[in-house]
Short mmCIF file of C-alpha atoms in Angstrom, two decimals:
data_model
loop_
_atom_site.label_atom_id
_atom_site.label_comp_id
_atom_site.label_asym_id
_atom_site.label_seq_id
_atom_site.Cartn_x
_atom_site.Cartn_y
_atom_site.Cartn_z
CA UNK J 28 8.48 36.10 -4.65
CA UNK J 29 9.24 35.31 -1.00
CA UNK J 30 10.94 32.18 0.29
CA UNK J 31 7.69 31.04 1.84
CA UNK J 32 5.85 31.41 -1.44
CA UNK J 33 8.39 29.29 -3.28
CA UNK J 34 7.75 26.52 -0.78
CA UNK J 35 3.98 26.60 -1.06
CA UNK J 36 1.92 25.26 -3.96
CA UNK J 37 -1.18 26.91 -5.30
CA UNK J 38 -3.27 24.56 -3.21
CA UNK J 39 -1.62 25.52 0.06
CA UNK J 40 0.54 22.39 0.44
CA UNK J 41 4.13 23.13 1.41
CA UNK J 42 7.17 21.85 -0.49
CA UNK J 43 9.46 20.73 2.32
CA UNK J 44 10.25 17.04 1.76
CA UNK J 45 13.31 15.20 0.43
CA UNK J 46 13.68 11.80 -1.21
CA UNK J 47 14.09 10.08 2.18
CA UNK J 48 10.76 11.53 3.33
CA UNK J 49 8.96 10.38 0.18
CA UNK J 50 10.46 6.89 0.44
CA UNK J 51 9.55 6.75 4.12
CA UNK J 52 5.95 7.64 3.28
CA UNK J 53 5.72 4.79 0.76
CA UNK J 54 7.34 2.33 3.18
CA UNK J 55 5.01 3.51 5.93
CA UNK J 56 1.94 2.97 3.74
CA UNK J 57 3.20 -0.51 2.88
CA UNK J 58 3.94 -1.26 6.55
CA UNK J 59 6.15 -4.32 5.91
CA UNK J 60 6.52 -5.32 9.55
CA UNK J 61 2.78 -5.36 10.16
CA UNK J 62 2.14 -6.98 6.78
CA UNK J 63 4.40 -9.97 7.41
CA UNK J 64 2.79 -10.49 10.79
CA UNK J 65 -0.21 -11.99 9.02
CA UNK J 66 -0.15 -12.12 5.21
CA UNK J 67 2.53 -14.82 4.97
CA UNK J 68 0.14 -17.18 6.73
CA UNK J 69 -2.59 -16.20 4.28
CA UNK J 70 -0.39 -17.13 1.31
CA UNK J 71 0.58 -20.40 3.01
CA UNK J 72 -3.09 -21.34 3.34
CA UNK J 73 -3.26 -21.46 -0.48
CA UNK J 74 0.26 -22.40 -1.59
CA UNK J 75 1.42 -24.35 1.44
CA UNK J 76 5.20 -24.55 1.67
CA UNK J 77 5.47 -22.63 -1.59
CA UNK J 78 4.03 -19.42 -0.07
CA UNK J 79 7.20 -17.64 -1.17
CA UNK J 80 5.90 -17.74 -4.74
CA UNK J 81 2.97 -15.48 -3.86
CA UNK J 82 5.44 -12.76 -2.94
CA UNK J 83 7.75 -13.45 -5.89
CA UNK J 84 4.79 -13.22 -8.29
CA UNK J 85 3.55 -10.02 -6.66
CA UNK J 86 7.05 -8.48 -6.57
CA UNK J 87 7.53 -9.09 -10.28
CA UNK J 88 4.06 -7.74 -11.14
CA UNK J 89 4.43 -4.69 -8.88
CA UNK J 90 7.89 -3.98 -10.33
CA UNK J 91 6.38 -4.02 -13.83
CA UNK J 92 3.61 -1.67 -12.70
CA UNK J 93 6.14 0.52 -10.90
CA UNK J 94 7.90 1.08 -14.21
CA UNK J 95 4.99 3.26 -15.32
CA UNK J 96 4.85 5.11 -12.01
CA UNK J 97 8.58 5.84 -12.09
CA UNK J 98 8.48 7.08 -15.68
CA UNK J 99 5.36 9.21 -15.26
CA UNK J 100 6.54 10.75 -11.99
CA UNK J 101 9.40 12.31 -13.97
CA UNK J 102 6.76 14.35 -15.79
CA UNK J 103 3.86 14.65 -13.37
CA UNK J 104 3.95 15.79 -9.74
CA UNK J 105 0.56 16.08 -8.08
CA UNK J 106 -0.90 15.23 -4.69
CA UNK J 107 -3.65 13.23 -6.38
CA UNK J 108 -1.22 10.42 -7.32
CA UNK J 109 -2.83 8.09 -9.90
CA UNK J 110 -5.72 10.52 -10.28
CA UNK J 111 -3.35 13.02 -11.87
CA UNK J 112 -1.27 10.56 -13.86
CA UNK J 113 -4.34 8.88 -15.35
CA UNK J 114 -6.09 12.21 -15.82
CA UNK J 115 -3.20 13.57 -17.88
CA UNK J 116 -2.75 10.40 -19.91
CA UNK J 117 -6.23 8.92 -20.40
CA UNK J 118 -8.42 11.94 -19.80
CA UNK J 119 -10.09 13.76 -16.92
CA UNK J 120 -12.94 11.29 -16.40
CA UNK J 121 -10.61 8.28 -16.29
CA UNK J 122 -8.39 10.19 -13.90
CA UNK J 123 -11.31 10.93 -11.60
CA UNK J 124 -12.28 7.23 -11.54
CA UNK J 125 -8.66 6.22 -10.82
CA UNK J 126 -8.53 8.68 -7.92
CA UNK J 127 -11.95 7.53 -6.74
CA UNK J 128 -10.67 3.92 -6.63
CA UNK J 129 -7.42 4.93 -4.92
CA UNK J 130 -9.41 6.83 -2.31
CA UNK J 131 -11.51 3.74 -1.54
CA UNK J 132 -8.38 1.59 -1.45
CA UNK J 133 -6.60 3.82 1.06
CA UNK J 134 -9.63 4.12 3.32
CA UNK J 135 -10.41 0.38 3.42
CA UNK J 136 -6.79 -0.77 3.65
CA UNK J 137 -6.37 1.71 6.47
CA UNK J 138 -9.46 0.34 8.20
CA UNK J 139 -8.25 -3.24 7.76
CA UNK J 140 -4.91 -2.32 9.30
CA UNK J 141 -6.64 -0.49 12.13
CA UNK J 142 -8.81 -3.50 12.90
CA UNK J 143 -5.74 -5.73 12.82
CA UNK J 144 -4.28 -3.53 15.56
CA UNK J 145 -7.10 -4.84 17.74
CA UNK J 146 -5.98 -8.41 17.01
CA UNK J 147 -2.39 -7.74 18.08
CA UNK J 148 -3.35 -5.71 21.13
CA UNK J 149 -5.42 -8.70 22.28
CA UNK J 150 -2.42 -10.94 21.60
CA UNK J 151 -0.12 -8.62 23.54
CA UNK J 152 -2.35 -8.68 26.62
CA UNK J 153 -2.53 -12.47 26.37
CA UNK J 154 1.26 -12.79 26.09
CA UNK J 155 1.70 -10.58 29.14
CA UNK J 156 -0.51 -12.90 31.15
CA UNK J 157 -3.50 -10.56 31.39
CA UNK J 158 -7.06 -11.83 31.12
CA UNK J 159 -8.18 -8.46 29.75
CA UNK J 160 -9.33 -8.85 26.13
CA UNK J 161 -10.52 -5.51 24.72
CA UNK J 162 -13.10 -5.58 21.95
CA UNK J 163 -11.33 -4.84 18.67
CA UNK J 164 -13.72 -2.02 17.77
CA UNK J 165 -12.67 0.11 20.74
CA UNK J 166 -9.00 -0.47 20.09
CA UNK J 167 -9.51 0.51 16.44
CA UNK J 168 -11.48 3.65 17.32
CA UNK J 169 -8.79 4.77 19.79
CA UNK J 170 -6.19 4.19 17.07
CA UNK J 171 -8.34 6.20 14.63
CA UNK J 172 -8.45 9.16 17.02
CA UNK J 173 -4.66 9.08 17.32
CA UNK J 174 -4.36 8.87 13.53
CA UNK J 175 -6.45 12.03 13.13
CA UNK J 176 -4.36 13.88 15.70
CA UNK J 177 -1.11 12.91 13.99
CA UNK J 178 -2.52 13.45 10.51
CA UNK J 179 -3.15 17.09 11.36
CA UNK J 180 0.56 17.66 11.93
CA UNK J 181 3.10 18.87 9.36
CA UNK J 182 3.78 16.26 6.69
CA UNK J 183 7.45 15.92 7.61
CA UNK J 184 6.38 14.86 11.10
CA UNK J 185 4.19 12.13 9.61
CA UNK J 186 6.95 10.82 7.36
CA UNK J 187 9.39 10.65 10.27
CA UNK J 188 6.90 8.73 12.39
CA UNK J 189 6.33 6.25 9.58
CA UNK J 190 10.07 5.79 9.02
CA UNK J 191 11.01 5.20 12.64
CA UNK J 192 8.01 2.95 13.28
CA UNK J 193 9.07 0.63 10.46
CA UNK J 194 12.82 0.78 11.07
CA UNK J 195 12.59 -0.31 14.69
CA UNK J 196 10.27 -3.20 13.93
CA UNK J 197 12.23 -4.26 10.84
CA UNK J 198 15.42 -4.57 12.86
CA UNK J 199 13.83 -7.00 15.33
CA UNK J 200 12.09 -9.01 12.59
CA UNK J 201 15.34 -9.28 10.64
CA UNK J 202 17.13 -10.50 13.77
CA UNK J 203 14.49 -13.22 14.17
CA UNK J 204 14.73 -14.17 10.49
CA UNK J 205 18.51 -14.54 10.69
CA UNK J 206 18.30 -16.59 13.88
CA UNK J 207 15.74 -18.93 12.27
CA UNK J 208 17.86 -19.40 9.15
CA UNK J 209 21.02 -20.03 11.19
CA UNK J 210 19.36 -22.55 13.49
CA UNK J 211 17.64 -24.31 10.61
CA UNK J 212 20.88 -24.32 8.64
CA UNK J 213 22.88 -25.75 11.55
CA UNK J 214 20.25 -28.38 12.45
CA UNK J 215 19.56 -26.79 15.86
CA UNK J 216 15.96 -25.74 15.16
CA UNK J 217 13.55 -26.46 18.06
CA UNK J 218 11.25 -28.64 15.96
CA UNK J 219 13.98 -30.50 14.17
CA UNK J 220 13.48 -28.48 10.99
CA UNK J 221 16.35 -28.49 8.53
CA UNK J 222 17.20 -26.22 5.64
CA UNK J 223 15.59 -27.24 2.36
CA UNK J 224 14.87 -25.64 -0.97
CA UNK J 225 11.38 -27.10 -0.79
CA UNK J 226 10.13 -23.62 0.06
CA UNK J 227 10.33 -23.12 -3.71
CA UNK J 228 8.19 -26.18 -4.44
CA UNK J 229 4.49 -25.77 -5.12
CA UNK J 230 1.79 -28.25 -4.06
CA UNK J 231 0.83 -30.83 -6.67
CA UNK J 232 -1.71 -29.49 -9.15
CA UNK J 233 -0.82 -25.85 -8.56
CA UNK J 234 -1.12 -23.73 -11.70
CA UNK J 235 -0.70 -20.06 -12.51
CA UNK J 236 -4.31 -19.43 -11.55
CA UNK J 237 -3.75 -20.69 -8.00
CA UNK J 238 -0.59 -18.61 -7.69
CA UNK J 239 -2.50 -15.55 -8.91
CA UNK J 240 -5.24 -16.21 -6.35
CA UNK J 241 -2.61 -16.36 -3.59
CA UNK J 242 -0.85 -13.31 -5.01
CA UNK J 243 -3.61 -11.09 -3.64
CA UNK J 244 -1.75 -11.41 -0.35
CA UNK J 245 1.43 -10.40 -2.14
CA UNK J 246 -0.20 -7.41 -3.84
CA UNK J 247 -1.72 -6.38 -0.54
CA UNK J 248 1.76 -6.65 0.97
CA UNK J 249 3.02 -4.05 -1.53
CA UNK J 250 -0.10 -1.87 -1.41
CA UNK J 251 0.99 1.69 -0.82
CA UNK J 252 4.28 1.68 -2.72
CA UNK J 253 2.81 4.44 -4.88
CA UNK J 254 2.11 6.51 -1.76
CA UNK J 255 5.08 8.79 -2.39
CA UNK J 256 3.18 10.15 -5.41
CA UNK J 257 0.62 11.77 -3.08
CA UNK J 258 3.50 13.97 -1.87
CA UNK J 259 4.07 15.33 -5.35
CA UNK J 260 3.18 18.85 -4.22
CA UNK J 261 5.01 18.60 -0.91
CA UNK J 262 8.40 17.38 -2.15
CA UNK J 263 11.08 19.94 -2.99
CA UNK J 264 12.17 18.28 -6.26
CA UNK J 265 9.36 15.80 -6.99
CA UNK J 266 10.28 14.90 -10.58
CA UNK J 267 13.66 13.71 -9.35
CA UNK J 268 12.92 12.50 -5.82
CA UNK J 269 9.57 10.70 -6.27
CA UNK J 270 10.95 8.20 -8.84
CA UNK J 271 13.88 7.51 -6.52
CA UNK J 272 11.49 7.03 -3.61
CA UNK J 273 9.56 4.37 -5.56
CA UNK J 274 12.75 2.45 -6.32
CA UNK J 275 14.04 2.65 -2.74
CA UNK J 276 10.74 1.54 -1.24
CA UNK J 277 10.28 -1.46 -3.55
CA UNK J 278 13.89 -2.62 -3.26
CA UNK J 279 14.04 -2.45 0.53
CA UNK J 280 10.57 -3.85 1.14
CA UNK J 281 10.91 -6.58 -1.50
CA UNK J 282 14.14 -7.86 0.07
CA UNK J 283 12.56 -7.74 3.53
CA UNK J 284 9.53 -9.74 2.38
CA UNK J 285 11.52 -12.47 0.67
CA UNK J 286 13.78 -12.90 3.70
CA UNK J 287 10.79 -12.99 6.04
CA UNK J 288 8.59 -15.41 4.08
CA UNK J 289 11.49 -17.84 3.58
CA UNK J 290 12.36 -17.67 7.28
CA UNK J 291 8.74 -18.16 8.31
CA UNK J 292 8.24 -21.12 5.96
CA UNK J 293 11.43 -22.84 7.11
CA UNK J 294 10.83 -21.88 10.73
CA UNK J 295 7.52 -23.71 10.87
CA UNK J 296 8.81 -26.56 8.74
CA UNK J 297 7.86 -27.71 5.27
CA UNK J 298 6.18 -30.94 6.32
CA UNK J 299 2.39 -31.22 6.51
CA UNK J 300 2.27 -30.41 10.22
CA UNK J 301 4.44 -27.31 9.85
CA UNK J 302 2.49 -26.00 6.87
CA UNK J 303 -0.80 -26.53 8.69
CA UNK J 304 0.46 -24.67 11.75
CA UNK J 305 1.83 -21.78 9.66
CA UNK J 306 -1.27 -21.37 7.49
CA UNK J 307 -3.53 -21.37 10.55
CA UNK J 308 -1.46 -18.95 12.61
CA UNK J 309 -2.71 -15.50 13.55
CA UNK J 310 0.61 -14.57 15.20
CA UNK J 311 3.59 -16.03 13.29
CA UNK J 312 6.05 -13.58 14.82
CA UNK J 313 5.08 -14.50 18.36
CA UNK J 314 5.05 -18.24 17.79
CA UNK J 315 8.39 -18.32 15.97
CA UNK J 316 10.09 -15.89 18.35
CA UNK J 317 8.97 -17.92 21.37
CA UNK J 318 10.19 -21.16 19.81
CA UNK J 319 13.51 -19.93 18.43
CA UNK J 320 14.54 -17.22 20.90
CA UNK J 321 12.24 -16.61 23.85
CA UNK J 322 8.99 -15.07 24.98
CA UNK J 323 10.65 -11.68 25.46
CA UNK J 324 11.30 -11.34 21.72
CA UNK J 325 7.78 -12.54 20.97
CA UNK J 326 6.38 -9.68 23.05
CA UNK J 327 8.67 -7.14 21.37
CA UNK J 328 7.65 -8.34 17.90
CA UNK J 329 3.95 -8.25 18.74
CA UNK J 330 4.41 -4.67 19.89
CA UNK J 331 6.47 -3.86 16.77
CA UNK J 332 3.74 -5.31 14.53
CA UNK J 333 1.14 -3.21 16.36
CA UNK J 334 3.20 -0.05 15.85
CA UNK J 335 3.73 -0.92 12.18
CA UNK J 336 0.01 -1.39 11.64
CA UNK J 337 -0.59 1.98 13.27
CA UNK J 338 1.92 3.46 10.82
CA UNK J 339 -0.08 1.97 7.93
CA UNK J 340 -3.24 3.44 9.45
CA UNK J 341 -1.64 6.89 9.62
CA UNK J 342 -0.15 6.66 6.13
CA UNK J 343 -3.20 5.36 4.30
CA UNK J 344 -5.66 7.82 5.83
CA UNK J 345 -3.20 10.69 5.26
CA UNK J 346 -2.88 9.54 1.65
CA UNK J 347 -6.67 9.29 1.30
CA UNK J 348 -7.04 12.83 2.65
CA UNK J 349 -4.63 14.15 0.02
CA UNK J 350 -6.43 12.34 -2.79
CA UNK J 351 -9.79 13.72 -1.61
CA UNK J 352 -8.26 17.20 -1.31
CA UNK J 353 -6.96 16.97 -4.89
CA UNK J 354 -10.22 15.64 -6.33
CA UNK J 355 -12.24 18.38 -4.65
CA UNK J 356 -9.85 21.21 -5.51
CA UNK J 357 -9.40 20.28 -9.17
CA UNK J 358 -13.06 19.54 -9.88
CA UNK J 359 -13.97 23.16 -9.26
CA UNK J 360 -14.42 23.10 -5.51
CA UNK J 361 -11.89 25.81 -4.72
CA UNK J 362 -14.25 27.29 -2.13
CA UNK J 363 -15.17 23.88 -0.75
CA UNK J 364 -13.80 23.34 2.79
CA UNK J 365 -12.33 20.02 1.60
CA UNK J 366 -10.09 21.97 -0.79
CA UNK J 367 -8.57 24.02 2.03
CA UNK J 368 -5.46 23.35 4.07
CA UNK J 369 -4.51 24.36 7.59
CA UNK J 370 -1.72 26.89 8.21
CA UNK J 371 0.81 24.05 8.46
CA UNK J 372 -0.19 22.79 5.00
CA UNK J 373 -2.14 19.72 6.16
CA UNK J 374 -5.50 18.99 4.43
CA UNK J 375 -7.22 18.69 7.81
CA UNK J 376 -10.80 19.08 6.58
CA UNK J 377 -10.35 16.27 4.07
CA UNK J 378 -8.76 14.16 6.81
CA UNK J 379 -11.81 14.66 8.99
CA UNK J 380 -14.11 13.36 6.24
CA UNK J 381 -11.78 10.40 5.67
CA UNK J 382 -11.86 9.59 9.40
CA UNK J 383 -15.67 9.71 9.45
CA UNK J 384 -15.84 7.31 6.47
CA UNK J 385 -13.32 5.00 8.14
CA UNK J 386 -15.40 5.02 11.32
CA UNK J 387 -18.50 4.17 9.29
CA UNK J 388 -16.77 1.16 7.74
CA UNK J 389 -15.53 0.04 11.16
CA UNK J 390 -19.01 0.25 12.68
CA UNK J 391 -20.62 -1.58 9.76
CA UNK J 392 -18.11 -4.41 10.06
CA UNK J 393 -18.75 -4.60 13.81
CA UNK J 394 -22.50 -4.77 13.26
CA UNK J 395 -22.03 -7.83 11.05
CA UNK J 396 -20.66 -9.64 14.09
CA UNK J 397 -17.42 -10.41 12.25
CA UNK J 398 -14.50 -11.76 14.23
CA UNK J 399 -11.44 -9.54 14.23
CA UNK J 400 -9.54 -11.62 11.67
CA UNK J 401 -12.50 -11.77 9.26
CA UNK J 402 -13.14 -8.04 9.62
CA UNK J 403 -9.47 -7.39 8.86
CA UNK J 404 -9.39 -9.44 5.67
CA UNK J 405 -12.75 -8.19 4.43
CA UNK J 406 -11.61 -4.57 4.48
CA UNK J 407 -8.15 -5.40 3.11
CA UNK J 408 -9.61 -7.42 0.22
CA UNK J 409 -11.97 -4.63 -0.84
CA UNK J 410 -9.07 -2.21 -0.73
CA UNK J 411 -6.82 -4.48 -2.77
CA UNK J 412 -9.41 -4.92 -5.54
CA UNK J 413 -9.90 -1.15 -5.77
CA UNK J 414 -6.15 -0.61 -5.77
CA UNK J 415 -5.61 -3.10 -8.60
CA UNK J 416 -8.18 -1.25 -10.71
CA UNK J 417 -6.24 1.98 -10.12
CA UNK J 418 -2.98 0.20 -11.01
CA UNK J 419 -4.42 -1.05 -14.31
CA UNK J 420 -5.62 2.44 -15.27
CA UNK J 421 -2.29 4.00 -14.30
CA UNK J 422 -0.30 1.46 -16.28
CA UNK J 423 -2.49 1.81 -19.38
CA UNK J 424 -2.06 5.56 -19.07
CA UNK J 425 1.71 5.13 -18.85
CA UNK J 426 1.69 3.05 -22.05
CA UNK J 427 -0.24 5.70 -23.92
CA UNK J 428 1.84 8.62 -22.68
CA UNK J 429 5.29 7.04 -22.95
CA UNK J 430 4.92 5.24 -26.27
CA UNK J 431 2.11 6.90 -28.26
CA UNK J 432 2.01 10.57 -27.28
CA UNK J 433 5.33 11.56 -28.93
CA UNK J 434 6.10 13.62 -25.83
CA UNK J 435 8.95 11.39 -24.64
CA UNK J 436 11.93 9.58 -26.13
CA UNK J 437 11.34 6.35 -24.24
CA UNK J 438 12.87 3.38 -26.15
CA UNK J 439 10.01 1.56 -27.93
CA UNK J 440 11.14 -1.91 -26.85
CA UNK J 441 10.37 -1.01 -23.23
CA UNK J 442 6.64 -1.13 -23.97
CA UNK J 443 6.76 -4.82 -23.13
CA UNK J 444 7.32 -3.93 -19.45
CA UNK J 445 4.04 -2.10 -18.73
CA UNK J 446 2.10 -4.47 -21.01
CA UNK J 447 3.25 -7.41 -18.91
CA UNK J 448 2.30 -5.41 -15.84
CA UNK J 449 -1.25 -4.93 -17.12
CA UNK J 450 -1.54 -8.63 -17.96
CA UNK J 451 -0.34 -9.84 -14.55
CA UNK J 452 -2.35 -7.32 -12.54
CA UNK J 453 -5.43 -7.84 -14.71
CA UNK J 454 -5.24 -11.60 -14.34
CA UNK J 455 -4.79 -11.34 -10.59
CA UNK J 456 -7.78 -9.02 -10.44
CA UNK J 457 -9.82 -11.53 -12.43
CA UNK J 458 -8.83 -14.48 -10.22
CA UNK J 459 -9.83 -12.55 -7.13
CA UNK J 460 -13.15 -11.38 -8.52
CA UNK J 461 -14.59 -14.56 -10.06
CA UNK J 462 -15.57 -17.89 -8.54
CA UNK J 463 -15.14 -16.93 -4.89
CA UNK J 464 -17.20 -18.01 -1.90
CA UNK J 465 -19.28 -15.55 0.10
CA UNK J 466 -18.64 -13.00 1.48
CA UNK J 467 -15.56 -12.55 -0.73
CA UNK J 468 -17.72 -13.01 -3.83
CA UNK J 469 -19.59 -9.83 -2.82
CA UNK J 470 -16.54 -7.58 -2.65
CA UNK J 471 -15.94 -7.17 -6.41
CA UNK J 472 -19.55 -6.04 -6.78
CA UNK J 473 -19.08 -3.55 -3.95
CA UNK J 474 -16.09 -2.07 -5.74
CA UNK J 475 -18.05 -2.04 -9.01
CA UNK J 476 -20.88 -0.10 -7.33
CA UNK J 477 -18.33 2.35 -5.95
CA UNK J 478 -16.92 2.85 -9.46
CA UNK J 479 -20.42 3.42 -10.88
CA UNK J 480 -21.07 6.06 -8.21
CA UNK J 481 -17.82 7.77 -9.15
CA UNK J 482 -18.72 7.57 -12.83
CA UNK J 483 -22.09 9.19 -12.14
CA UNK J 484 -20.42 11.99 -10.18
CA UNK J 485 -17.96 12.56 -13.03
CA UNK J 486 -20.85 13.62 -15.29
CA UNK J 487 -21.62 16.60 -13.09
CA UNK J 488 -21.59 19.65 -15.40
CA UNK J 489 -18.17 21.19 -15.67
CA UNK J 490 -16.40 18.64 -13.49
CA UNK J 491 -14.18 17.01 -16.11
CA UNK J 492 -13.52 20.35 -17.82
CA UNK J 493 -12.32 21.82 -14.53
CA UNK J 494 -10.15 18.78 -13.84
CA UNK J 495 -8.56 18.91 -17.27
CA UNK J 496 -7.84 22.62 -16.89
CA UNK J 497 -6.32 22.25 -13.42
CA UNK J 498 -4.18 19.25 -14.34
CA UNK J 499 -2.84 20.94 -17.46
CA UNK J 500 -2.05 24.11 -15.51
CA UNK J 501 -0.21 22.33 -12.70
CA UNK J 502 1.58 19.65 -14.67
CA UNK J 503 2.92 20.70 -18.03
CA UNK J 504 4.78 17.58 -19.22
CA UNK J 505 8.51 17.96 -19.83
CA UNK J 506 10.84 15.78 -21.89
CA UNK J 507 11.98 12.57 -20.22
CA UNK J 508 15.49 13.83 -19.48
CA UNK J 509 16.72 10.55 -18.01
CA UNK J 510 15.57 8.51 -21.01
CA UNK J 511 16.95 11.11 -23.41
CA UNK J 512 20.34 10.94 -21.78
CA UNK J 513 20.28 7.14 -21.91
CA UNK J 514 19.39 7.23 -25.62
CA UNK J 515 22.07 9.77 -26.46
CA UNK J 516 24.64 7.83 -24.47
CA UNK J 517 23.88 4.63 -26.32
CA UNK J 518 24.37 6.17 -29.76
#
C-alpha cells in the first residue's frame, strides 16, 4: 500500500488533519466572535440583566450533550457526524434522519450567518461615513460565491482560514471586554456604570421555562461544536483527536462567551435604561467600543465580526457538503456525482448542491420582504431547532451504545450525564416550539415537514440496508480504551 493510499479513505477524502485542525473547524463553525456580536442582545431581550444565564444554561446543556459526542467519537469516525453515530447506535433509518436534520441545520445556520454579514457590512459603511447601503441580499450572494470558491480548496486550507479568522477577532473582542471590566471596576465607565453582581440576577417572575426560551440564543451560540466530527475521515487519528477537538472547542469558546456576555451586560449597565439599550442593539461591539475606547476600535470589531460570520458561512456549508456526501455515498449512490470528490479530496459536487439550496433560502427570505435582522433570526432559528433534534437523537444513541450494548466498559453511574443532556435539550426544544408568535410559530412545523420528507426518502428500497452495511464496514466499534484504563486504574 502506498503512502498516498494510507492517507485516503475509501470515499476519496484525505486523512491529513491534526487535532488543532479539527478544533479549529469546530470553533470556526461556532464563530464565537460573530455570535457575540448579536446573540447577547437577543438573550438580554428576554432575561434583561440576567442574560448571562442563557449562556450558562446552554453551556451546561451542551457540555452534557458533548459527553456523548466525546465518548462515541472514540469508537466512530465518519464524515457524516451524527448521521453515523446515530446510525450505528439507533439504526440506519434513525441515522439518516439525524443526518437529514444536521444537513438542514448547517445550511440554514450558514444562511443566517451569511445574511448577518449584510447587516455588518451596512454598519461598516455607516461607521466609515459612507451613505452607501448595499442591499443585504447582494452582500450575502457575494459572500456565498466566495464560500464556494474556498470550500473547493483542500480541507486543511479551510481549517486554517477558520482558525485565523476567529483568533484575530477574538483578540480584539477580549481586549474590549477587559477594558470594559477594568473601567467598570474602577468607576471610570463612560456612563457611570459600576461593577455589580446583578448580572447574575434574573428579572422578577423568571422561571426555568423563561430561561429555556432564552437559551435558544445560547444553543445557537454553541451550534457547530460537533463540526469536528464531519472531519472523521480527514483526520489522521480521529478516534484520539476528534474527542480532544470537542473538549478544546467547548472550553475555549465557553470561556470567551462568559467573559463577553458579562462585559456586555456591565458595559451597557444593569439599570432599566442600560438593559433596554443592550437588548435593542444590533451592534453591541460597535456601541461599546466607541463608548469605552474609540471609534477606531468599533470599526475594527465590526470588521472582525464580519470576518467571523464569513468563517461560520464557510464552515457550515463545508460541513453540510460533507454530510450530504456521506448520506449519498452510504445510501447506495456510489456512482452518484454527489458521492464523488475532487482530486484534492473536497466534496465539490455536494458543495455545489448545498450552495444552490442556500441561495434558494436566501432568495425566498428576500421575497418575503424581511428586514436583514428578521431574515437572520428566521434562518438561525430554523437551524437551531433542526440541530436540537439531531442532538437529542445523538445523545439517546450514546446512552444506548455506552450503557446497554455491552460493547464498552463505561462506568454505569455516568448514564446520568447524557440523560440530563436529553432532558435539558428536549425541554429547550419544547419551549422554542410551542406557544410562539408568528412567524416563529411556523418554524417547528417547517422542521417537522423536513423530517417527514427525510423519513419518506428513508423508505426507498435498499436505502437503510445499504447505510447499515456501509456504516458497519467503515466503523467497527472498538473497546473504549480510555474508560477501560480509568476503570483499571481505579481498582
